[in-house]
PDB file of C-alpha atoms in Angstrom:
ATOM      1  CA  MET B   7      94.003  90.261  77.118  1.00 92.00           C
ATOM      2  CA  LEU B   8      95.382  93.604  77.528  1.00 95.00           C
ATOM      3  CA  LYS B   9      98.908  93.945  78.754  1.00 97.00           C
ATOM      4  CA  THR B  10     100.901  96.691  79.879  1.00 97.00           C
ATOM      5  CA  THR B  11     104.229  97.981  81.105  1.00 97.00           C
ATOM      6  CA  THR B  12     102.742 100.802  83.083  1.00 97.00           C
ATOM      7  CA  THR B  13     100.818 100.613  86.323  1.00 95.00           C
ATOM      8  CA  ASN B  14      97.545 102.091  84.833  1.00 93.00           C
ATOM      9  CA  ILE B  15      95.589 101.908  81.667  1.00 94.00           C
ATOM     10  CA  GLU B  16      94.841 105.362  79.981  1.00 93.00           C
ATOM     11  CA  GLY B  17      91.073 105.735  79.891  1.00 93.00           C
ATOM     12  CA  ARG B  18      90.176 102.850  82.072  1.00 94.00           C
ATOM     13  CA  ASN B  19      89.954 102.651  85.641  1.00 96.00           C
ATOM     14  CA  ILE B  20      91.174  99.588  87.697  1.00 97.00           C
ATOM     15  CA  ASP B  21      88.529  98.318  89.959  1.00 97.00           C
ATOM     16  CA  THR B  22      90.386  95.219  91.740  1.00 97.00           C
ATOM     17  CA  TYR B  23      93.909  94.208  91.746  1.00 98.00           C
ATOM     18  CA  LEU B  24      93.829  90.424  92.149  1.00 98.00           C
ATOM     19  CA  ASP B  25      97.106  89.124  92.432  1.00 98.00           C
ATOM     20  CA  ILE B  26     100.717  89.026  91.034  1.00 98.00           C
ATOM     21  CA  VAL B  27     100.893  86.643  88.111  1.00 98.00           C
ATOM     22  CA  VAL B  28     103.981  84.908  86.581  1.00 98.00           C
ATOM     23  CA  GLY B  29     105.063  82.869  83.653  1.00 98.00           C
ATOM     24  CA  GLU B  30     108.360  81.242  82.824  1.00 96.00           C
ATOM     25  CA  ALA B  31     109.752  79.259  80.157  1.00 94.00           C
ATOM     26  CA  ILE B  32     113.289  77.463  80.330  1.00 88.00           C
ATOM     27  CA  LEU B  33     115.440  76.821  77.261  1.00 82.00           C
ATOM     28  CA  GLY B  34     117.655  73.817  77.717  1.00 73.00           C
ATOM     29  CA  ALA B  35     121.416  72.952  76.914  1.00 56.00           C
ATOM     30  CA  ASN B  36     120.253  71.077  74.019  1.00 60.00           C
ATOM     31  CA  ILE B  37     118.840  73.870  72.249  1.00 58.00           C
ATOM     32  CA  PHE B  38     121.894  76.037  72.780  1.00 54.00           C
ATOM     33  CA  LYS B  39     124.087  73.256  71.064  1.00 55.00           C
ATOM     34  CA  ASP B  40     121.473  73.146  68.082  1.00 56.00           C
ATOM     35  CA  ILE B  41     121.915  77.040  67.878  1.00 56.00           C
ATOM     36  CA  PHE B  42     125.420  77.455  68.295  1.00 57.00           C
ATOM     37  CA  GLY B  43     125.888  74.557  65.679  1.00 52.00           C
ATOM     38  CA  MET B  44     124.446  76.894  63.365  1.00 55.00           C
ATOM     39  CA  VAL B  45     127.018  79.156  62.959  1.00 54.00           C
ATOM     40  CA  ARG B  46     126.206  79.782  59.284  1.00 52.00           C
ATOM     41  CA  ASP B  47     123.081  81.527  60.960  1.00 54.00           C
ATOM     42  CA  VAL B  48     125.112  84.379  62.354  1.00 54.00           C
ATOM     43  CA  VAL B  49     124.708  87.352  60.200  1.00 56.00           C
ATOM     44  CA  GLY B  50     126.035  90.786  61.612  1.00 61.00           C
ATOM     45  CA  GLY B  51     126.581  89.163  65.154  1.00 63.00           C
ATOM     46  CA  ARG B  52     122.813  87.921  65.280  1.00 66.00           C
ATOM     47  CA  SER B  53     121.658  84.513  65.281  1.00 65.00           C
ATOM     48  CA  ASN B  54     118.041  84.018  63.863  1.00 68.00           C
ATOM     49  CA  ALA B  55     117.720  80.817  65.144  1.00 68.00           C
ATOM     50  CA  TYR B  56     118.694  81.839  68.713  1.00 72.00           C
ATOM     51  CA  GLU B  57     116.325  84.950  68.547  1.00 76.00           C
ATOM     52  CA  GLN B  58     113.446  82.408  67.215  1.00 78.00           C
ATOM     53  CA  GLU B  59     113.953  80.222  70.106  1.00 79.00           C
ATOM     54  CA  MET B  60     113.956  82.954  72.596  1.00 82.00           C
ATOM     55  CA  GLY B  61     110.980  84.511  71.036  1.00 87.00           C
ATOM     56  CA  LYS B  62     109.091  81.081  71.389  1.00 88.00           C
ATOM     57  CA  ALA B  63     110.097  81.233  75.200  1.00 89.00           C
ATOM     58  CA  ARG B  64     108.986  84.709  75.561  1.00 94.00           C
ATOM     59  CA  GLU B  65     105.846  83.754  73.978  1.00 95.00           C
ATOM     60  CA  ILE B  66     105.006  80.734  76.179  1.00 95.00           C
ATOM     61  CA  ALA B  67     105.784  82.565  79.321  1.00 97.00           C
ATOM     62  CA  PHE B  68     103.158  85.199  78.266  1.00 97.00           C
ATOM     63  CA  GLN B  69     100.677  82.478  77.698  1.00 97.00           C
ATOM     64  CA  GLU B  70     101.337  81.087  81.042  1.00 98.00           C
ATOM     65  CA  MET B  71     101.201  84.462  82.809  1.00 98.00           C
ATOM     66  CA  GLU B  72      97.870  85.209  80.880  1.00 98.00           C
ATOM     67  CA  ALA B  73      96.210  81.935  81.661  1.00 98.00           C
ATOM     68  CA  LYS B  74      96.852  82.590  85.435  1.00 98.00           C
ATOM     69  CA  ALA B  75      95.194  86.195  85.020  1.00 98.00           C
ATOM     70  CA  GLN B  76      92.352  84.752  83.341  1.00 98.00           C
ATOM     71  CA  SER B  77      91.673  81.992  85.800  1.00 98.00           C
ATOM     72  CA  LEU B  78      91.546  84.812  88.521  1.00 98.00           C
ATOM     73  CA  GLY B  79      88.913  86.635  86.374  1.00 98.00           C
ATOM     74  CA  ALA B  80      91.122  89.744  85.202  1.00 98.00           C
ATOM     75  CA  ASP B  81      90.699  91.769  82.290  1.00 95.00           C
ATOM     76  CA  ALA B  82      94.063  93.067  81.975  1.00 97.00           C
ATOM     77  CA  ILE B  83      97.897  92.699  83.422  1.00 98.00           C
ATOM     78  CA  VAL B  84      99.573  96.004  84.647  1.00 98.00           C
ATOM     79  CA  GLY B  85     103.281  96.561  85.241  1.00 98.00           C
ATOM     80  CA  VAL B  86     104.523  93.764  83.288  1.00 98.00           C
ATOM     81  CA  ASP B  87     108.334  92.814  83.495  1.00 98.00           C
ATOM     82  CA  ILE B  88     110.466  90.638  81.190  1.00 97.00           C
ATOM     83  CA  ASP B  89     113.613  89.146  82.792  1.00 95.00           C
ATOM     84  CA  TYR B  90     116.173  87.026  80.914  1.00 90.00           C
ATOM     85  CA  GLU B  91     118.423  84.688  83.079  1.00 88.00           C
ATOM     86  CA  VAL B  92     120.960  82.127  82.645  1.00 81.00           C
ATOM     87  CA  VAL B  93     120.453  79.215  85.022  1.00 81.00           C
ATOM     88  CA  GLY B  94     121.657  75.733  85.698  1.00 76.00           C
ATOM     89  CA  GLN B  95     124.997  74.196  86.245  1.00 74.00           C
ATOM     90  CA  GLY B  96     127.545  75.991  84.204  1.00 72.00           C
ATOM     91  CA  GLY B  97     124.938  78.171  82.931  1.00 67.00           C
ATOM     92  CA  SER B  98     123.396  75.652  80.736  1.00 72.00           C
ATOM     93  CA  MET B  99     119.736  76.849  80.537  1.00 79.00           C
ATOM     94  CA  MET B 100     118.296  80.305  79.598  1.00 84.00           C
ATOM     95  CA  MET B 101     115.068  81.084  81.521  1.00 89.00           C
ATOM     96  CA  VAL B 102     112.679  83.940  80.338  1.00 94.00           C
ATOM     97  CA  SER B 103     110.227  84.951  83.223  1.00 97.00           C
ATOM     98  CA  VAL B 104     107.260  87.627  82.932  1.00 98.00           C
ATOM     99  CA  SER B 105     105.211  88.942  85.752  1.00 98.00           C
ATOM    100  CA  GLY B 106     102.739  91.591  86.209  1.00 98.00           C
ATOM    101  CA  THR B 107      99.778  92.295  88.143  1.00 98.00           C
ATOM    102  CA  ALA B 108      96.290  90.918  87.293  1.00 98.00           C
ATOM    103  CA  VAL B 109      93.665  93.539  87.489  1.00 98.00           C
ATOM    104  CA  ARG B 110      89.987  93.666  87.042  1.00 97.00           C
ATOM    105  CA  LEU B 111      88.777  96.917  84.979  1.00 96.00           C
ATOM    106  CA  ARG B 112      85.611  98.801  85.310  1.00 92.00           C
TER     107      ARG B 112
END
């Protein structure tokens, strides 16, 4: 499914705006303990393990959003926004949230 952060798709016309669709994924406290336990994985201030887990969470959120759009009969999702938030008591969890508008193209 075509996804874009813009509000239109060059060369295509939007026929119908269907609904706002959202996908979310939350990384729990255990993953943080596992990741922070891998100090040797940190190179140049970056943690490969942490980035991989965030990538997985982002992919899950996108899959969820896309599935909701498909169930509405959408051809594309426009205006996609990606947010990251720390949630839970003491910031023990990380949430990845993606949202956009499901549309049907001509």
